Coordinates of C-alpha atoms and ligand atoms in Angstrom, one line a residue:
M1 CA 85.4 -115.7 -10.1
T2 CA 86.4 -115.1 -6.5
K3 CA 88.0 -117.7 -4.3
R4 CA 84.9 -117.9 -2.1
A5 CA 82.6 -118.6 -5.0
L6 CA 85.0 -121.3 -6.3
S7 CA 85.1 -123.0 -2.9
R8 CA 81.3 -123.3 -3.0
L9 CA 81.6 -125.1 -6.2
N10 CA 83.5 -128.0 -4.4
Q11 CA 80.2 -129.3 -3.1
W12 CA 78.2 -128.1 -6.0
R13 CA 78.1 -131.5 -7.7
S14 CA 76.8 -133.3 -4.6
R15 CA 73.8 -130.9 -4.5
V16 CA 70.2 -131.6 -5.6
F17 CA 68.3 -128.7 -7.0
A18 CA 64.5 -128.2 -6.6
V19 CA 62.6 -125.9 -8.8
E20 CA 59.2 -124.9 -7.5
T21 CA 57.2 -124.4 -10.6
D22 CA 53.8 -125.0 -8.9
A23 CA 53.0 -124.4 -5.3
H24 CA 50.6 -127.3 -5.3
A25 CA 52.9 -129.9 -6.9
E26 CA 56.2 -131.5 -6.2
P27 CA 59.2 -129.4 -7.3
I28 CA 61.1 -130.6 -10.3
Y29 CA 64.3 -132.1 -8.9
F30 CA 67.6 -132.3 -10.8
A31 CA 71.2 -133.2 -10.0
L32 CA 74.5 -132.7 -11.7
S33 CA 76.9 -135.1 -13.3
S34 CA 80.0 -135.1 -15.4
R35 CA 78.3 -137.5 -17.9
P36 CA 74.8 -137.2 -19.4
Q37 CA 72.3 -139.9 -18.6
P38 CA 71.2 -142.0 -21.6
D39 CA 67.5 -141.3 -21.2
G40 CA 68.1 -137.6 -20.6
G41 CA 65.4 -135.4 -19.1
H42 CA 62.0 -135.3 -20.7
C43 CA 60.7 -134.1 -17.3
F44 CA 62.9 -131.0 -17.7
Q45 CA 61.3 -129.8 -20.9
G46 CA 58.9 -127.6 -18.9
V47 CA 61.7 -126.0 -16.9
F48 CA 64.6 -125.6 -19.4
G49 CA 62.8 -125.8 -22.7
G50 CA 61.2 -123.1 -24.8
G51 CA 63.3 -120.1 -23.7
K52 CA 66.3 -119.0 -21.8
S53 CA 66.8 -120.5 -18.3
Y54 CA 68.9 -119.4 -15.4
S55 CA 69.3 -120.1 -11.8
L56 CA 70.4 -117.7 -9.1
H57 CA 71.9 -119.0 -5.8
L58 CA 72.4 -116.7 -2.9
Y59 CA 75.4 -117.3 -0.7
V60 CA 75.9 -114.9 2.2
E61 CA 77.6 -116.1 5.4
D62 CA 75.7 -113.8 7.8
R63 CA 72.2 -115.2 8.2
I64 CA 70.6 -111.8 8.8
Q65 CA 72.2 -110.3 5.6
R66 CA 71.2 -113.5 3.8
A67 CA 67.6 -113.2 4.8
M68 CA 67.5 -109.5 3.9
R69 CA 69.3 -109.9 0.5
F70 CA 67.0 -112.8 -0.4
E71 CA 64.0 -110.5 -0.2
E72 CA 65.8 -107.7 -2.0
L73 CA 66.8 -110.1 -4.8
R74 CA 63.2 -111.3 -5.1
H75 CA 62.0 -107.7 -5.3
K76 CA 64.7 -106.8 -7.9
L77 CA 63.8 -109.8 -10.1
T78 CA 60.1 -109.2 -9.9
C79 CA 60.7 -105.6 -11.0
C80 CA 63.1 -106.4 -13.8
I81 CA 62.1 -109.7 -15.4
P82 CA 59.6 -109.1 -18.2
R83 CA 56.0 -110.1 -17.3
D84 CA 56.0 -113.1 -19.7
G85 CA 59.0 -114.5 -17.9
K86 CA 58.7 -116.8 -14.9
I87 CA 60.5 -116.5 -11.6
W88 CA 60.3 -119.7 -9.5
D89 CA 61.7 -120.4 -6.1
L90 CA 64.6 -122.6 -6.2
S91 CA 66.6 -124.4 -3.5
S92 CA 69.7 -126.5 -3.6
F93 CA 70.5 -128.9 -0.8
R94 CA 72.5 -132.0 0.2
P95 CA 70.0 -134.8 0.7
G96 CA 69.4 -135.4 4.4
V97 CA 71.9 -132.8 5.5
R98 CA 70.3 -130.3 7.9
S99 CA 70.8 -126.6 7.2
S100 CA 72.4 -127.4 3.8
V101 CA 69.6 -125.6 2.0
V102 CA 70.7 -122.7 -0.2
R103 CA 67.8 -120.7 -1.5
G104 CA 67.5 -118.8 -4.8
F105 CA 65.5 -118.3 -7.9
F106 CA 65.0 -120.0 -11.2
I107 CA 64.2 -117.8 -14.2
R108 CA 62.5 -119.0 -17.4
D109 CA 62.7 -116.2 -19.8
L110 CA 61.4 -115.6 -23.3
P111 CA 64.0 -116.4 -26.0
A112 CA 64.4 -112.7 -27.0
A113 CA 64.3 -111.0 -23.6
W114 CA 67.5 -109.0 -23.3
D115 CA 66.6 -107.1 -20.1
T116 CA 67.0 -110.2 -18.1
E117 CA 70.6 -110.8 -19.3
K118 CA 71.4 -107.2 -18.3
V119 CA 70.2 -107.8 -14.7
L120 CA 71.9 -111.1 -14.5
H121 CA 75.3 -109.7 -15.7
E122 CA 75.0 -107.1 -12.8
L123 CA 74.4 -110.0 -10.4
I124 CA 77.2 -112.1 -11.7
H125 CA 79.6 -109.3 -10.7
S126 CA 78.3 -109.3 -7.2
D127 CA 79.9 -111.6 -4.7
H128 CA 76.8 -113.0 -3.3
V129 CA 75.0 -114.6 -6.2
T130 CA 76.0 -117.5 -8.3
V131 CA 74.3 -117.4 -11.6
C132 CA 73.9 -120.5 -13.8
R133 CA 72.7 -120.8 -17.4
Y134 CA 71.0 -123.8 -18.8
V135 CA 71.6 -124.7 -22.4
P136 CA 70.7 -127.7 -24.6
A137 CA 73.4 -130.3 -24.8
G138 CA 73.4 -131.9 -28.2
E139 CA 70.3 -133.7 -29.5
G140 CA 67.2 -134.7 -27.7
T141 CA 66.3 -133.6 -24.2
R142 CA 69.7 -133.2 -22.6
W143 CA 70.6 -130.1 -20.8
R144 CA 73.9 -128.6 -19.5
Q145 CA 74.4 -126.2 -16.5
E146 CA 77.0 -123.5 -17.0
V147 CA 78.2 -121.7 -13.9
L148 CA 78.9 -118.1 -15.0
S149 CA 81.6 -115.9 -13.7
P150 CA 82.6 -112.3 -14.4
A151 CA 85.3 -111.8 -17.1
G152 CA 87.1 -108.6 -18.1
G153 CA 85.4 -105.8 -19.9
G154 CA 82.0 -106.5 -18.3
R155 CA 81.8 -109.9 -20.1
V156 CA 80.9 -113.2 -18.6
S157 CA 82.7 -116.5 -18.9
V158 CA 81.8 -120.1 -18.1
A159 CA 83.6 -121.3 -14.9
E160 CA 82.2 -124.8 -14.8
T161 CA 79.9 -127.0 -16.9
C162 CA 77.9 -130.0 -15.7
C163 CA 75.2 -132.3 -17.2
V164 CA 71.8 -131.9 -15.8
V165 CA 70.4 -135.3 -14.7
P166 CA 67.1 -136.3 -13.0
A167 CA 67.4 -136.7 -9.2
E168 CA 65.3 -138.9 -6.9
V169 CA 62.5 -137.2 -5.0
P170 CA 64.0 -136.8 -1.5
E171 CA 62.3 -138.5 1.5
N172 CA 61.8 -135.2 3.2
Q173 CA 61.0 -132.0 1.4
P174 CA 64.1 -129.7 1.3
S175 CA 62.3 -126.9 3.2
T176 CA 61.9 -129.2 6.2
L177 CA 65.7 -129.4 6.6
D178 CA 65.7 -125.8 7.5
I179 CA 62.9 -125.4 10.1
V180 CA 64.9 -125.7 13.4
D181 CA 66.5 -122.3 14.4
S182 CA 65.6 -120.7 11.1
N183 CA 61.8 -120.7 11.4
V184 CA 61.1 -122.1 14.8
F185 CA 63.2 -121.4 17.8
Y186 CA 63.2 -123.9 20.6
S187 CA 64.8 -121.8 23.3
F188 CA 64.8 -118.2 24.5
Q189 CA 68.5 -117.9 23.7
E190 CA 68.1 -118.9 20.0
A191 CA 65.3 -116.3 19.4
Y192 CA 67.2 -113.6 21.3
K193 CA 70.4 -114.3 19.3
V194 CA 68.6 -113.5 16.0
L195 CA 67.5 -110.2 17.3
T196 CA 70.9 -109.5 18.7
E197 CA 72.4 -110.1 15.3
C198 CA 70.0 -107.5 13.9
K199 CA 71.0 -104.7 16.3
D200 CA 73.2 -103.0 13.7
V201 CA 70.9 -103.6 10.8
F202 CA 67.7 -101.8 12.1
P203 CA 67.2 -99.9 15.3
E204 CA 63.8 -101.5 16.2
S205 CA 65.6 -104.7 17.2
K206 CA 67.7 -102.9 19.8
Q207 CA 64.6 -101.3 21.2
L208 CA 62.8 -104.6 21.3
L209 CA 65.7 -106.3 23.1
D210 CA 65.8 -103.6 25.7
L211 CA 62.1 -104.1 26.2
V212 CA 62.5 -107.9 26.5
D213 CA 65.3 -107.4 29.0
R214 CA 63.0 -105.2 31.1
R215 CA 59.8 -107.3 30.7
L216 CA 61.1 -110.8 31.0
E217 CA 60.2 -112.6 34.2
T218 CA 61.3 -116.2 34.7
K219 CA 59.1 -117.3 37.6
A220 CA 57.4 -120.8 37.6
K221 CA 53.7 -121.2 37.0
G222 CA 51.4 -120.6 40.0
P223 CA 48.8 -123.1 41.4
F224 CA 45.8 -121.8 39.3
P225 CA 45.0 -123.4 35.9
V226 CA 46.4 -122.0 32.7
V227 CA 44.3 -122.6 29.5
V228 CA 45.4 -121.7 26.0
I229 CA 42.9 -121.1 23.2
E230 CA 44.4 -121.8 19.8
G231 CA 43.0 -121.8 16.3
L232 CA 43.2 -120.4 12.8
D233 CA 42.2 -116.7 12.4
A234 CA 38.5 -116.0 12.9
T235 CA 37.7 -119.3 14.5
G236 CA 36.3 -117.5 17.5
K237 CA 39.3 -117.2 20.0
T238 CA 38.7 -113.6 21.0
T239 CA 34.9 -114.2 21.5
L240 CA 35.5 -117.3 23.5
T241 CA 38.4 -116.0 25.6
Q242 CA 36.4 -112.9 26.6
S243 CA 33.5 -115.1 27.7
L244 CA 35.8 -117.4 29.6
K245 CA 37.4 -114.4 31.4
E246 CA 33.9 -113.3 32.5
S247 CA 32.6 -116.8 33.4
L248 CA 35.6 -117.8 35.4
G249 CA 36.8 -114.5 36.7
A250 CA 40.1 -115.4 34.9
H251 CA 42.9 -113.1 33.8
L252 CA 43.2 -112.9 30.0
L253 CA 46.6 -112.8 28.3
R254 CA 47.7 -113.1 24.7
S255 CA 50.7 -113.7 22.6
P256 CA 52.3 -111.6 21.3
P257 CA 51.7 -109.5 24.5
Q258 CA 50.2 -106.1 24.3
C259 CA 53.6 -104.4 25.1
L260 CA 54.9 -105.7 21.7
A261 CA 52.0 -104.2 19.7
P262 CA 54.0 -101.1 18.7
W263 CA 56.6 -103.3 17.0
R264 CA 54.4 -105.8 15.4
S265 CA 53.9 -104.2 12.0
C266 CA 57.7 -103.5 11.7
F267 CA 58.6 -107.1 12.4
D268 CA 55.7 -108.5 10.3
A269 CA 57.4 -106.8 7.3
K270 CA 60.8 -108.5 8.0
P271 CA 62.0 -111.8 6.4
P272 CA 60.8 -115.0 8.2
L273 CA 64.0 -115.6 10.2
I274 CA 63.5 -112.2 12.0
R275 CA 59.8 -112.2 12.1
R276 CA 59.6 -115.7 13.6
A277 CA 62.2 -114.7 16.3
F278 CA 60.0 -111.7 17.2
Y279 CA 56.9 -114.0 17.7
A280 CA 59.0 -116.5 19.7
L281 CA 60.3 -113.8 22.1
G282 CA 56.7 -112.7 22.5
N283 CA 55.9 -116.0 24.1
Y284 CA 58.6 -115.7 26.7
I285 CA 57.2 -112.3 27.8
T286 CA 53.7 -113.8 27.9
A287 CA 55.1 -116.7 29.9
G288 CA 56.3 -114.3 32.6
Q289 CA 52.9 -112.7 32.7
I290 CA 51.3 -116.2 33.0
A291 CA 53.6 -117.1 35.9
A292 CA 52.6 -113.9 37.8
E293 CA 48.9 -114.2 37.1
S294 CA 48.5 -117.9 37.8
A295 CA 49.7 -117.3 41.3
R296 CA 46.5 -115.2 41.8
G297 CA 43.8 -116.9 39.8
P298 CA 42.9 -118.9 36.6
V299 CA 44.5 -117.6 33.4
I300 CA 43.2 -117.8 29.8
V301 CA 45.7 -117.2 27.0
D302 CA 44.7 -116.2 23.5
R303 CA 47.4 -117.8 21.3
Y304 CA 50.7 -119.0 22.6
W305 CA 53.6 -121.2 21.4
H306 CA 51.5 -123.5 19.3
S307 CA 50.5 -120.6 17.1
T308 CA 54.1 -119.4 16.7
A309 CA 55.2 -122.9 15.7
A310 CA 52.2 -123.9 13.5
Y311 CA 52.2 -120.7 11.4
A312 CA 56.0 -120.8 11.1
I313 CA 56.1 -124.4 10.0
A314 CA 53.2 -124.0 7.6
T315 CA 54.9 -121.0 6.0
A316 CA 58.3 -122.7 5.7
V317 CA 57.1 -126.0 4.3
R318 CA 56.5 -125.7 0.6
G319 CA 53.8 -127.6 -1.3
D320 CA 50.9 -129.4 0.3
V321 CA 50.1 -130.8 3.7
N322 CA 51.8 -134.2 2.9
N323 CA 55.2 -132.3 3.0
L324 CA 54.8 -131.4 6.6
P325 CA 57.3 -133.3 8.9
L326 CA 55.7 -136.5 10.1
P327 CA 53.9 -136.6 13.4
G328 CA 56.5 -137.1 16.2
S329 CA 59.1 -135.0 14.4
E330 CA 61.2 -132.8 16.6
V331 CA 59.7 -129.7 15.0
Y332 CA 56.4 -130.3 17.0
R333 CA 58.1 -130.2 20.4
W334 CA 57.6 -127.7 23.1
P335 CA 60.6 -125.5 24.0
G336 CA 62.3 -126.9 27.1
D337 CA 62.6 -123.4 28.7
L338 CA 59.0 -122.1 28.1
L339 CA 56.3 -122.3 30.7
R340 CA 53.8 -125.0 29.9
P341 CA 50.1 -124.4 30.2
D342 CA 47.7 -127.0 31.8
L343 CA 45.5 -127.3 28.8
V344 CA 45.5 -126.2 25.1
L345 CA 42.2 -126.1 23.2
L346 CA 42.2 -125.9 19.4
L347 CA 39.1 -124.3 17.9
T348 CA 38.1 -125.7 14.5
V349 CA 35.4 -124.7 12.1
S350 CA 34.9 -125.6 8.4
A351 CA 36.7 -123.5 5.8
E352 CA 33.4 -122.0 4.6
E353 CA 32.3 -120.9 8.1
R354 CA 35.7 -119.4 8.8
L355 CA 35.6 -117.4 5.6
R356 CA 32.1 -116.2 6.6
R357 CA 33.4 -115.1 9.9
I358 CA 36.5 -113.3 8.4
R359 CA 34.3 -111.5 5.9
G360 CA 31.8 -110.5 8.6
R361 CA 34.5 -109.0 10.7
G362 CA 36.4 -106.8 8.1
G363 CA 39.4 -104.7 9.4
E364 CA 43.1 -104.7 8.7
K365 CA 44.7 -108.0 7.9
T366 CA 48.2 -109.5 8.5
R367 CA 50.1 -111.3 5.8
E368 CA 49.0 -114.6 7.4
E369 CA 45.4 -113.6 7.5
M370 CA 45.4 -112.7 3.8
E371 CA 47.2 -115.9 3.0
L372 CA 44.7 -117.9 5.1
E373 CA 41.8 -116.2 3.3
A374 CA 43.2 -116.8 -0.2
N375 CA 45.0 -120.1 0.2
N376 CA 43.3 -123.3 1.2
L377 CA 46.6 -125.1 1.1
F378 CA 48.2 -122.9 3.8
R379 CA 45.1 -123.2 6.0
S380 CA 45.3 -127.0 6.0
K381 CA 49.0 -126.9 6.7
V382 CA 48.5 -124.6 9.7
E383 CA 45.7 -126.7 11.1
E384 CA 47.5 -130.0 10.6
A385 CA 50.7 -128.5 12.3
Y386 CA 48.5 -127.5 15.3
R387 CA 47.2 -131.0 15.5
R388 CA 50.7 -132.5 15.5
M389 CA 52.0 -130.4 18.4
E390 CA 53.1 -132.4 21.4
R391 CA 53.4 -132.2 25.1
P392 CA 51.1 -130.5 25.4
G393 CA 49.0 -131.5 22.4
C394 CA 45.8 -129.7 21.4
V395 CA 42.4 -130.9 22.5
I396 CA 40.1 -130.3 19.5
V397 CA 36.9 -128.2 20.0
D398 CA 34.3 -128.0 17.3
A399 CA 33.7 -124.2 17.3
S400 CA 31.0 -124.1 14.7
P401 CA 28.0 -123.9 17.0
P402 CA 26.8 -120.5 18.3
A403 CA 29.2 -118.8 20.8
D404 CA 27.2 -119.7 23.9
Q405 CA 27.3 -123.4 23.1
V406 CA 31.0 -123.3 22.3
L407 CA 31.5 -121.7 25.8
E408 CA 29.5 -124.4 27.4
Q409 CA 31.4 -127.1 25.6
V410 CA 34.7 -125.6 26.7
L411 CA 33.7 -125.2 30.3
L412 CA 32.8 -128.9 30.3
L413 CA 36.2 -129.8 28.8
M414 CA 38.0 -127.8 31.4
K415 CA 36.1 -129.6 34.1
S416 CA 37.1 -133.0 32.7
H417 CA 40.8 -132.1 31.9
L418 CA 41.9 -130.0 34.9
Ligands
LIG501 N1 30.6 -119.3 17.7 C1 30.4 -118.4 16.8 N2 29.5 -118.4 15.9 C2 29.3 -117.4 15.0 N3 30.2 -116.4 14.9 C3 31.2 -116.3 15.7 C4 31.4 -117.3 16.7 N4 32.5 -116.9 17.4 C5 32.9 -115.8 16.9 N5 32.2 -115.4 15.9 C6 32.4 -114.2 15.0 O1 33.4 -114.5 14.1 C7 34.3 -113.4 13.9 C8 35.7 -113.8 14.3 O2 35.7 -114.1 15.7 P1 36.9 -113.8 16.7 O3 37.4 -112.4 16.4 O4 36.5 -114.1 18.0 O5 38.0 -114.8 16.1 P2 39.5 -115.0 16.4 O6 39.8 -116.4 16.4 O7 39.9 -114.2 17.7 O8 40.2 -114.2 15.2 P3 41.8 -113.7 15.1 O9 42.7 -114.8 15.5 O10 41.9 -113.3 13.7 O11 41.9 -112.5 16.1 C9 33.7 -112.3 14.8 O12 33.0 -111.5 13.9 C10 32.8 -113.0 15.8 O13 31.8 -112.2 16.2
LIG502 C1 50.8 -115.2 17.8 C2 51.2 -115.4 16.4 C3 50.5 -114.9 15.4 N1 50.9 -115.1 14.1 C4 50.0 -114.6 13.0 C5 48.9 -115.5 12.8 C6 47.7 -114.7 12.5 O1 47.4 -114.8 11.2 C7 48.1 -113.3 12.9 C8 47.1 -112.7 13.7 O2 47.2 -112.9 15.1 P1 46.2 -112.3 16.1 O3 45.6 -113.4 16.9 O4 45.1 -111.5 15.3 O5 47.0 -111.4 17.0 O6 49.4 -113.3 13.3 C9 52.0 -115.7 13.8 O7 52.4 -115.8 12.6 N2 52.8 -116.2 14.8 C10 52.5 -116.0 16.1 O8 53.2 -116.4 17.0

């Protein structure tokens, strides 16, 4: 085993491991100890029992490479692990320590599946993945974790052995330790830095940065009101913003801005770190446009920062809505260097009505749109994240009535708030 891999093991025993066996339930948490606990781990039977179990932990210093390799690894496992086997997301973390999360996968295989071992042997010989095997430890429900390392002749040896013991459910879900600057960027510099680090990895990031350098304006907001319309997909933002434009003679803008449209599908296909940085930068270009237009007249904006943050937080936080960071958390803050609007309105409709509207509309869908359509859990997390945004917070609008009534309601709200 390489020196680098061994140095990781120093902190290995202070880590808690979370196996996400079910997107709707708490992960199964376990920790490591040199001694087994007397009452073992009945709760682990579903994870370690009934087959062969392995965990894969991806360590790559460079965050862009790490993000790319994680997706590659997921793809490789999905292609190679037999269909009856299970691949679950896994993370290990040091409780309460920000950015300590190391992501990976947990594999539960059938007892006689040899293909998996072949794939894992290959991975053990790479320098980026630490592979562990879980084996019964004596009688009862005790389990042992064996850290595998490459040995001569293509064989594998056990570098370290620990007892698996139950761990306390942490106060904050591990995924929440990793939101700031991995999923949500709170300054232009932080988002720009991600794209700079991608310059040698794919050419579109260089082209995007050139465009950002040319398009970015940093003027202050003008004297006219700036109103942002937010909401889940198909809640009626486009319909309303068009009507507002016509009724108020306002200038209509959107985030991401039109000039980023040619790059959107490319960045939508990238890992979350890069994709979220793309959307974050889009807001800064839109901010420049808002500044210029609000000097001439009222401005309506179809999605802005709140969408970027709400979708990113909802995607990053695993499990259900209760796992979102609590109201008042720093993740719901507005970036200090981003132009603030005067009013943000959040359009809400029932899940059924929104689905009716999505289906009525047809057309091509983004990953989020498909997720929103299929996944009620994701929908509630996005909407709750919107509601928790602060300074400015969202004023809630019931967008279920017919379009002309929603417009009327919004015009009244604007009168009372501006
Ligand atoms: N108040 C309304 N009542 C009934 N149908 C509506 C209403 N507002 C919009 N719609 C219809 O719902 C569908 C989605 O509306 P729209 O495109 O305006 O939503 P959106 O929020 O802009 O969606 P997206 O964020 O995905 O672009 C459209 O077919 C539109 O005609
Ligand atoms: C602005 C923005 C958008 N998204 C996602 C959320 C939606 O599902 C799609 C579609 O947006 P559009 O209104 O049809 O352009 O994009 C996102 O994830 N982050 C963002 O900042």
